[in-house]
Amino acid sequence: MREKYLIFILCILLITILFFMFTINSVTAKQHKINELDKKIKNAQEKLNSARIMDQQLSQFSRIIDNSLTREASFSFDEINAFKTTIGRLADQRTITINKLSDSNKFSLPGLVETTYNLELEATYVQIGQFISDLESMDNIIKIQALDISPLAVSDKEVTAPNAPNRYRVTLELSVFKVKREA
């Protein structure tokens, strides 16, 4: 009888060992599969993030293209006023004084519509750089035709603070372009 119990205990031990070995093999295989799937998910996530960034950049580029194509022979009054308003807002954000802002249509190359804006500003060098950077980030095709910077004349009556930044008179000629669409 003792031999039967001993054989029974050995069988149970064998079954237990086989059970644990099978479980360990199964868990290892599942872990390996989980790691593979995790790598695939990370790869797909990277591709998705890249696609999102590309979509944002292309949508900005698309906005510039849509904003720069026209079937009209010249800029509309609404477009000119909207651009002037935008320039005013940008100057106000940078605390730049606009002394003069005028627009005129120029003779442009065939296939292009061009309007020119003449600005006279009072600003510091830093403000001028920020303003030009703001112009670059607009959704229009803009070319700076002329840029003239000269110091403001300080009269004898004016008293300036010793650490105040120097302000300059800036004359800026901008051209805004649109491309005529072919019919």
PDB file of C-alpha atoms in Angstrom:
ATOM      1  CA  MET A   1       0.000   0.000   0.000  1.00  0.00           C
ATOM      2  CA  ARG A   2       2.848   2.257   0.747  1.00  0.00           C
ATOM      3  CA  GLU A   3       4.193   1.756  -2.753  1.00  0.00           C
ATOM      4  CA  LYS A   4       0.835   2.806  -4.200  1.00  0.00           C
ATOM      5  CA  TYR A   5       0.953   6.050  -2.192  1.00  0.00           C
ATOM      6  CA  LEU A   6       4.525   6.631  -3.207  1.00  0.00           C
ATOM      7  CA  ILE A   7       3.663   6.100  -6.888  1.00  0.00           C
ATOM      8  CA  PHE A   8       0.605   8.313  -6.436  1.00  0.00           C
ATOM      9  CA  ILE A   9       2.705  11.098  -4.855  1.00  0.00           C
ATOM     10  CA  LEU A  10       5.323  10.785  -7.611  1.00  0.00           C
ATOM     11  CA  CYS A  11       2.602  11.001 -10.266  1.00  0.00           C
ATOM     12  CA  ILE A  12       1.186  14.112  -8.604  1.00  0.00           C
ATOM     13  CA  LEU A  13       4.667  15.620  -8.425  1.00  0.00           C
ATOM     14  CA  LEU A  14       5.242  14.787 -12.072  1.00  0.00           C
ATOM     15  CA  ILE A  15       1.890  16.276 -13.046  1.00  0.00           C
ATOM     16  CA  THR A  16       2.670  19.382 -10.952  1.00  0.00           C
ATOM     17  CA  ILE A  17       6.079  19.798 -12.574  1.00  0.00           C
ATOM     18  CA  LEU A  18       4.569  19.306 -16.040  1.00  0.00           C
ATOM     19  CA  PHE A  19       1.827  21.792 -15.201  1.00  0.00           C
ATOM     20  CA  PHE A  20       4.333  24.453 -14.081  1.00  0.00           C
ATOM     21  CA  MET A  21       6.589  23.844 -17.086  1.00  0.00           C
ATOM     22  CA  PHE A  22       3.624  24.132 -19.439  1.00  0.00           C
ATOM     23  CA  THR A  23       2.469  27.308 -17.651  1.00  0.00           C
ATOM     24  CA  ILE A  24       5.958  28.854 -17.815  1.00  0.00           C
ATOM     25  CA  ASN A  25       6.256  28.015 -21.515  1.00  0.00           C
ATOM     26  CA  SER A  26       2.795  29.408 -22.160  1.00  0.00           C
ATOM     27  CA  VAL A  27       3.507  32.629 -20.211  1.00  0.00           C
ATOM     28  CA  THR A  28       6.861  33.069 -21.984  1.00  0.00           C
ATOM     29  CA  ALA A  29       5.217  32.603 -25.388  1.00  0.00           C
ATOM     30  CA  LYS A  30       2.462  35.077 -24.474  1.00  0.00           C
ATOM     31  CA  GLN A  31       5.032  37.578 -23.176  1.00  0.00           C
ATOM     32  CA  HIS A  32       6.974  37.281 -26.416  1.00  0.00           C
ATOM     33  CA  LYS A  33       3.802  37.871 -28.412  1.00  0.00           C
ATOM     34  CA  ILE A  34       2.889  40.854 -26.196  1.00  0.00           C
ATOM     35  CA  ASN A  35       6.356  42.357 -26.750  1.00  0.00           C
ATOM     36  CA  GLU A  36       5.987  41.944 -30.527  1.00  0.00           C
ATOM     37  CA  LEU A  37       2.560  43.570 -30.470  1.00  0.00           C
ATOM     38  CA  ASP A  38       3.905  46.357 -28.256  1.00  0.00           C
ATOM     39  CA  LYS A  39       6.669  47.054 -30.802  1.00  0.00           C
ATOM     40  CA  LYS A  40       4.089  47.125 -33.606  1.00  0.00           C
ATOM     41  CA  ILE A  41       1.906  49.537 -31.611  1.00  0.00           C
ATOM     42  CA  LYS A  42       4.880  51.833 -30.922  1.00  0.00           C
ATOM     43  CA  ASN A  43       5.817  51.780 -34.598  1.00  0.00           C
ATOM     44  CA  ALA A  44       2.231  52.540 -35.637  1.00  0.00           C
ATOM     45  CA  GLN A  45       2.046  55.338 -33.032  1.00  0.00           C
ATOM     46  CA  GLU A  46       5.229  56.904 -34.426  1.00  0.00           C
ATOM     47  CA  LYS A  47       3.812  56.727 -37.936  1.00  0.00           C
ATOM     48  CA  LEU A  48       0.554  58.282 -36.730  1.00  0.00           C
ATOM     49  CA  ASN A  49       2.408  61.127 -34.997  1.00  0.00           C
ATOM     50  CA  SER A  50       4.470  61.727 -38.134  1.00  0.00           C
ATOM     51  CA  ALA A  51       1.322  61.745 -40.236  1.00  0.00           C
ATOM     52  CA  ARG A  52      -0.323  64.264 -37.872  1.00  0.00           C
ATOM     53  CA  ILE A  53       2.673  66.589 -38.061  1.00  0.00           C
ATOM     54  CA  MET A  54       2.772  66.254 -41.833  1.00  0.00           C
ATOM     55  CA  ASP A  55      -0.970  66.944 -42.023  1.00  0.00           C
ATOM     56  CA  GLN A  56      -0.555  70.132 -39.986  1.00  0.00           C
ATOM     57  CA  GLN A  57       2.298  71.335 -42.156  1.00  0.00           C
ATOM     58  CA  LEU A  58       0.482  70.486 -45.374  1.00  0.00           C
ATOM     59  CA  SER A  59      -2.723  72.145 -44.182  1.00  0.00           C
ATOM     60  CA  GLN A  60      -0.756  75.337 -43.460  1.00  0.00           C
ATOM     61  CA  PHE A  61       0.827  75.101 -46.899  1.00  0.00           C
ATOM     62  CA  SER A  62      -2.583  74.413 -48.423  1.00  0.00           C
ATOM     63  CA  ARG A  63      -3.978  77.514 -46.674  1.00  0.00           C
ATOM     64  CA  ILE A  64      -1.162  79.616 -48.160  1.00  0.00           C
ATOM     65  CA  ILE A  65      -1.833  78.214 -51.635  1.00  0.00           C
ATOM     66  CA  ASP A  66      -5.597  78.755 -51.335  1.00  0.00           C
ATOM     67  CA  ASN A  67      -4.996  82.289 -50.078  1.00  0.00           C
ATOM     68  CA  SER A  68      -2.591  82.999 -52.951  1.00  0.00           C
ATOM     69  CA  LEU A  69      -4.714  81.833 -55.889  1.00  0.00           C
ATOM     70  CA  THR A  70      -7.310  84.058 -57.529  1.00  0.00           C
ATOM     71  CA  ARG A  71      -9.347  84.484 -60.678  1.00  0.00           C
ATOM     72  CA  GLU A  72      -9.686  88.242 -60.143  1.00  0.00           C
ATOM     73  CA  ALA A  73      -7.596  90.881 -61.911  1.00  0.00           C
ATOM     74  CA  SER A  74      -6.839  92.768 -58.695  1.00  0.00           C
ATOM     75  CA  PHE A  75      -7.197  92.561 -54.922  1.00  0.00           C
ATOM     76  CA  SER A  76     -10.657  93.291 -53.557  1.00  0.00           C
ATOM     77  CA  PHE A  77     -11.266  96.128 -51.101  1.00  0.00           C
ATOM     78  CA  ASP A  78     -12.098  93.561 -48.427  1.00  0.00           C
ATOM     79  CA  GLU A  79      -8.769  91.804 -48.924  1.00  0.00           C
ATOM     80  CA  ILE A  80      -6.858  95.089 -48.801  1.00  0.00           C
ATOM     81  CA  ASN A  81      -8.691  96.219 -45.667  1.00  0.00           C
ATOM     82  CA  ALA A  82      -8.218  92.815 -44.002  1.00  0.00           C
ATOM     83  CA  PHE A  83      -4.474  92.961 -44.706  1.00  0.00           C
ATOM     84  CA  LYS A  84      -4.249  96.507 -43.352  1.00  0.00           C
ATOM     85  CA  THR A  85      -6.160  95.428 -40.241  1.00  0.00           C
ATOM     86  CA  THR A  86      -3.771  92.510 -39.778  1.00  0.00           C
ATOM     87  CA  ILE A  87      -0.754  94.800 -40.099  1.00  0.00           C
ATOM     88  CA  GLY A  88      -2.311  97.158 -37.562  1.00  0.00           C
ATOM     89  CA  ARG A  89      -2.952  94.289 -35.156  1.00  0.00           C
ATOM     90  CA  LEU A  90       0.618  92.990 -35.530  1.00  0.00           C
ATOM     91  CA  ALA A  91       2.040  96.475 -34.929  1.00  0.00           C
ATOM     92  CA  ASP A  92      -0.197  96.944 -31.899  1.00  0.00           C
ATOM     93  CA  GLN A  93       0.951  93.617 -30.433  1.00  0.00           C
ATOM     94  CA  ARG A  94       4.581  94.753 -30.763  1.00  0.00           C
ATOM     95  CA  THR A  95       3.810  98.341 -29.542  1.00  0.00           C
ATOM     96  CA  ILE A  96       4.969  99.760 -32.856  1.00  0.00           C
ATOM     97  CA  THR A  97       3.697 103.159 -33.932  1.00  0.00           C
ATOM     98  CA  ILE A  98       2.344 103.307 -37.491  1.00  0.00           C
ATOM     99  CA  ASN A  99       2.681 106.823 -38.901  1.00  0.00           C
ATOM    100  CA  LYS A 100       1.608 105.975 -42.438  1.00  0.00           C
ATOM    101  CA  LEU A 101      -0.001 103.001 -44.149  1.00  0.00           C
ATOM    102  CA  SER A 102      -1.026 103.249 -47.779  1.00  0.00           C
ATOM    103  CA  ASP A 103      -1.642 100.794 -50.569  1.00  0.00           C
ATOM    104  CA  SER A 104      -1.372 100.960 -54.336  1.00  0.00           C
ATOM    105  CA  ASN A 105      -1.744  98.514 -57.183  1.00  0.00           C
ATOM    106  CA  LYS A 106       1.406  97.959 -59.166  1.00  0.00           C
ATOM    107  CA  PHE A 107       2.015  96.734 -62.641  1.00  0.00           C
ATOM    108  CA  SER A 108       2.771  93.087 -62.193  1.00  0.00           C
ATOM    109  CA  LEU A 109       3.971  90.256 -64.335  1.00  0.00           C
ATOM    110  CA  PRO A 110       1.445  88.274 -66.364  1.00  0.00           C
ATOM    111  CA  GLY A 111      -0.220  85.649 -64.214  1.00  0.00           C
ATOM    112  CA  LEU A 112       0.339  87.627 -61.002  1.00  0.00           C
ATOM    113  CA  VAL A 113      -1.770  90.105 -59.087  1.00  0.00           C
ATOM    114  CA  GLU A 114       0.245  92.459 -56.917  1.00  0.00           C
ATOM    115  CA  THR A 115      -0.549  95.199 -54.466  1.00  0.00           C
ATOM    116  CA  THR A 116       2.002  97.289 -52.603  1.00  0.00           C
ATOM    117  CA  TYR A 117       1.791  98.675 -49.088  1.00  0.00           C
ATOM    118  CA  ASN A 118       3.955 101.559 -47.927  1.00  0.00           C
ATOM    119  CA  LEU A 119       4.434 101.738 -44.181  1.00  0.00           C
ATOM    120  CA  GLU A 120       6.171 104.259 -42.011  1.00  0.00           C
ATOM    121  CA  LEU A 121       6.773 102.941 -38.507  1.00  0.00           C
ATOM    122  CA  GLU A 122       8.500 103.965 -35.303  1.00  0.00           C
ATOM    123  CA  ALA A 123      10.075 101.045 -33.450  1.00  0.00           C
ATOM    124  CA  THR A 124      13.190  99.578 -31.884  1.00  0.00           C
ATOM    125  CA  TYR A 125      15.427  97.136 -33.742  1.00  0.00           C
ATOM    126  CA  VAL A 126      13.988  94.243 -31.762  1.00  0.00           C
ATOM    127  CA  GLN A 127      10.424  95.298 -32.576  1.00  0.00           C
ATOM    128  CA  ILE A 128      11.334  95.645 -36.256  1.00  0.00           C
ATOM    129  CA  GLY A 129      12.743  92.115 -36.330  1.00  0.00           C
ATOM    130  CA  GLN A 130       9.679  90.716 -34.548  1.00  0.00           C
ATOM    131  CA  PHE A 131       7.358  92.576 -36.925  1.00  0.00           C
ATOM    132  CA  ILE A 132       9.167  91.226 -39.998  1.00  0.00           C
ATOM    133  CA  SER A 133       9.039  87.737 -38.480  1.00  0.00           C
ATOM    134  CA  ASP A 134       5.272  88.182 -37.965  1.00  0.00           C
ATOM    135  CA  LEU A 135       4.914  89.204 -41.614  1.00  0.00           C
ATOM    136  CA  GLU A 136       6.772  86.057 -42.685  1.00  0.00           C
ATOM    137  CA  SER A 137       4.360  83.863 -40.752  1.00  0.00           C
ATOM    138  CA  MET A 138       1.292  85.260 -42.536  1.00  0.00           C
ATOM    139  CA  ASP A 139      -0.650  83.148 -45.025  1.00  0.00           C
ATOM    140  CA  ASN A 140       0.197  85.388 -47.989  1.00  0.00           C
ATOM    141  CA  ILE A 141       3.053  85.612 -50.455  1.00  0.00           C
ATOM    142  CA  ILE A 142       4.843  88.748 -49.264  1.00  0.00           C
ATOM    143  CA  LYS A 143       7.993  90.349 -50.599  1.00  0.00           C
ATOM    144  CA  ILE A 144       9.747  93.239 -48.879  1.00  0.00           C
ATOM    145  CA  GLN A 145      10.662  95.568 -51.725  1.00  0.00           C
ATOM    146  CA  ALA A 146      12.406  98.220 -49.630  1.00  0.00           C
ATOM    147  CA  LEU A 147      13.437  98.654 -46.019  1.00  0.00           C
ATOM    148  CA  ASP A 148      14.900 101.922 -44.776  1.00  0.00           C
ATOM    149  CA  ILE A 149      15.827 102.433 -41.120  1.00  0.00           C
ATOM    150  CA  SER A 150      16.936 105.791 -39.782  1.00  0.00           C
ATOM    151  CA  PRO A 151      17.224 107.140 -36.249  1.00  0.00           C
ATOM    152  CA  LEU A 152      14.463 109.395 -34.974  1.00  0.00           C
ATOM    153  CA  ALA A 153      15.545 112.973 -34.561  1.00  0.00           C
ATOM    154  CA  VAL A 154      15.450 113.918 -30.884  1.00  0.00           C
ATOM    155  CA  SER A 155      14.559 117.560 -30.352  1.00  0.00           C
ATOM    156  CA  ASP A 156      16.153 119.660 -27.631  1.00  0.00           C
ATOM    157  CA  LYS A 157      12.878 119.786 -25.711  1.00  0.00           C
ATOM    158  CA  GLU A 158      12.458 116.013 -25.554  1.00  0.00           C
ATOM    159  CA  VAL A 159      14.019 114.247 -22.623  1.00  0.00           C
ATOM    160  CA  THR A 160      14.695 110.546 -23.051  1.00  0.00           C
ATOM    161  CA  ALA A 161      15.309 108.104 -20.260  1.00  0.00           C
ATOM    162  CA  PRO A 162      18.966 107.004 -20.052  1.00  0.00           C
ATOM    163  CA  ASN A 163      18.170 103.269 -20.444  1.00  0.00           C
ATOM    164  CA  ALA A 164      15.322 103.660 -22.938  1.00  0.00           C
ATOM    165  CA  PRO A 165      15.847 101.714 -26.165  1.00  0.00           C
ATOM    166  CA  ASN A 166      16.573 103.790 -29.260  1.00  0.00           C
ATOM    167  CA  ARG A 167      13.627 104.126 -31.579  1.00  0.00           C
ATOM    168  CA  TYR A 168      13.987 104.316 -35.323  1.00  0.00           C
ATOM    169  CA  ARG A 169      11.875 105.499 -38.226  1.00  0.00           C
ATOM    170  CA  VAL A 170      11.286 102.549 -40.526  1.00  0.00           C
ATOM    171  CA  THR A 171      10.022 102.911 -44.066  1.00  0.00           C
ATOM    172  CA  LEU A 172       8.846  99.594 -45.406  1.00  0.00           C
ATOM    173  CA  GLU A 173       7.514  98.755 -48.860  1.00  0.00           C
ATOM    174  CA  LEU A 174       5.720  95.391 -49.016  1.00  0.00           C
ATOM    175  CA  SER A 175       4.301  93.651 -52.039  1.00  0.00           C
ATOM    176  CA  VAL A 176       1.603  91.042 -51.625  1.00  0.00           C
ATOM    177  CA  PHE A 177       1.115  88.652 -54.510  1.00  0.00           C
ATOM    178  CA  LYS A 178      -1.583  86.358 -55.767  1.00  0.00           C
ATOM    179  CA  VAL A 179      -1.312  83.970 -58.676  1.00  0.00           C
ATOM    180  CA  LYS A 180      -4.040  84.040 -61.294  1.00  0.00           C
ATOM    181  CA  ARG A 181      -5.695  80.675 -61.782  1.00  0.00           C
ATOM    182  CA  GLU A 182      -5.898  79.349 -65.257  1.00  0.00           C
ATOM    183  CA  ALA A 183      -9.441  78.795 -66.497  1.00  0.00           C
TER     184      ALA A 183
END
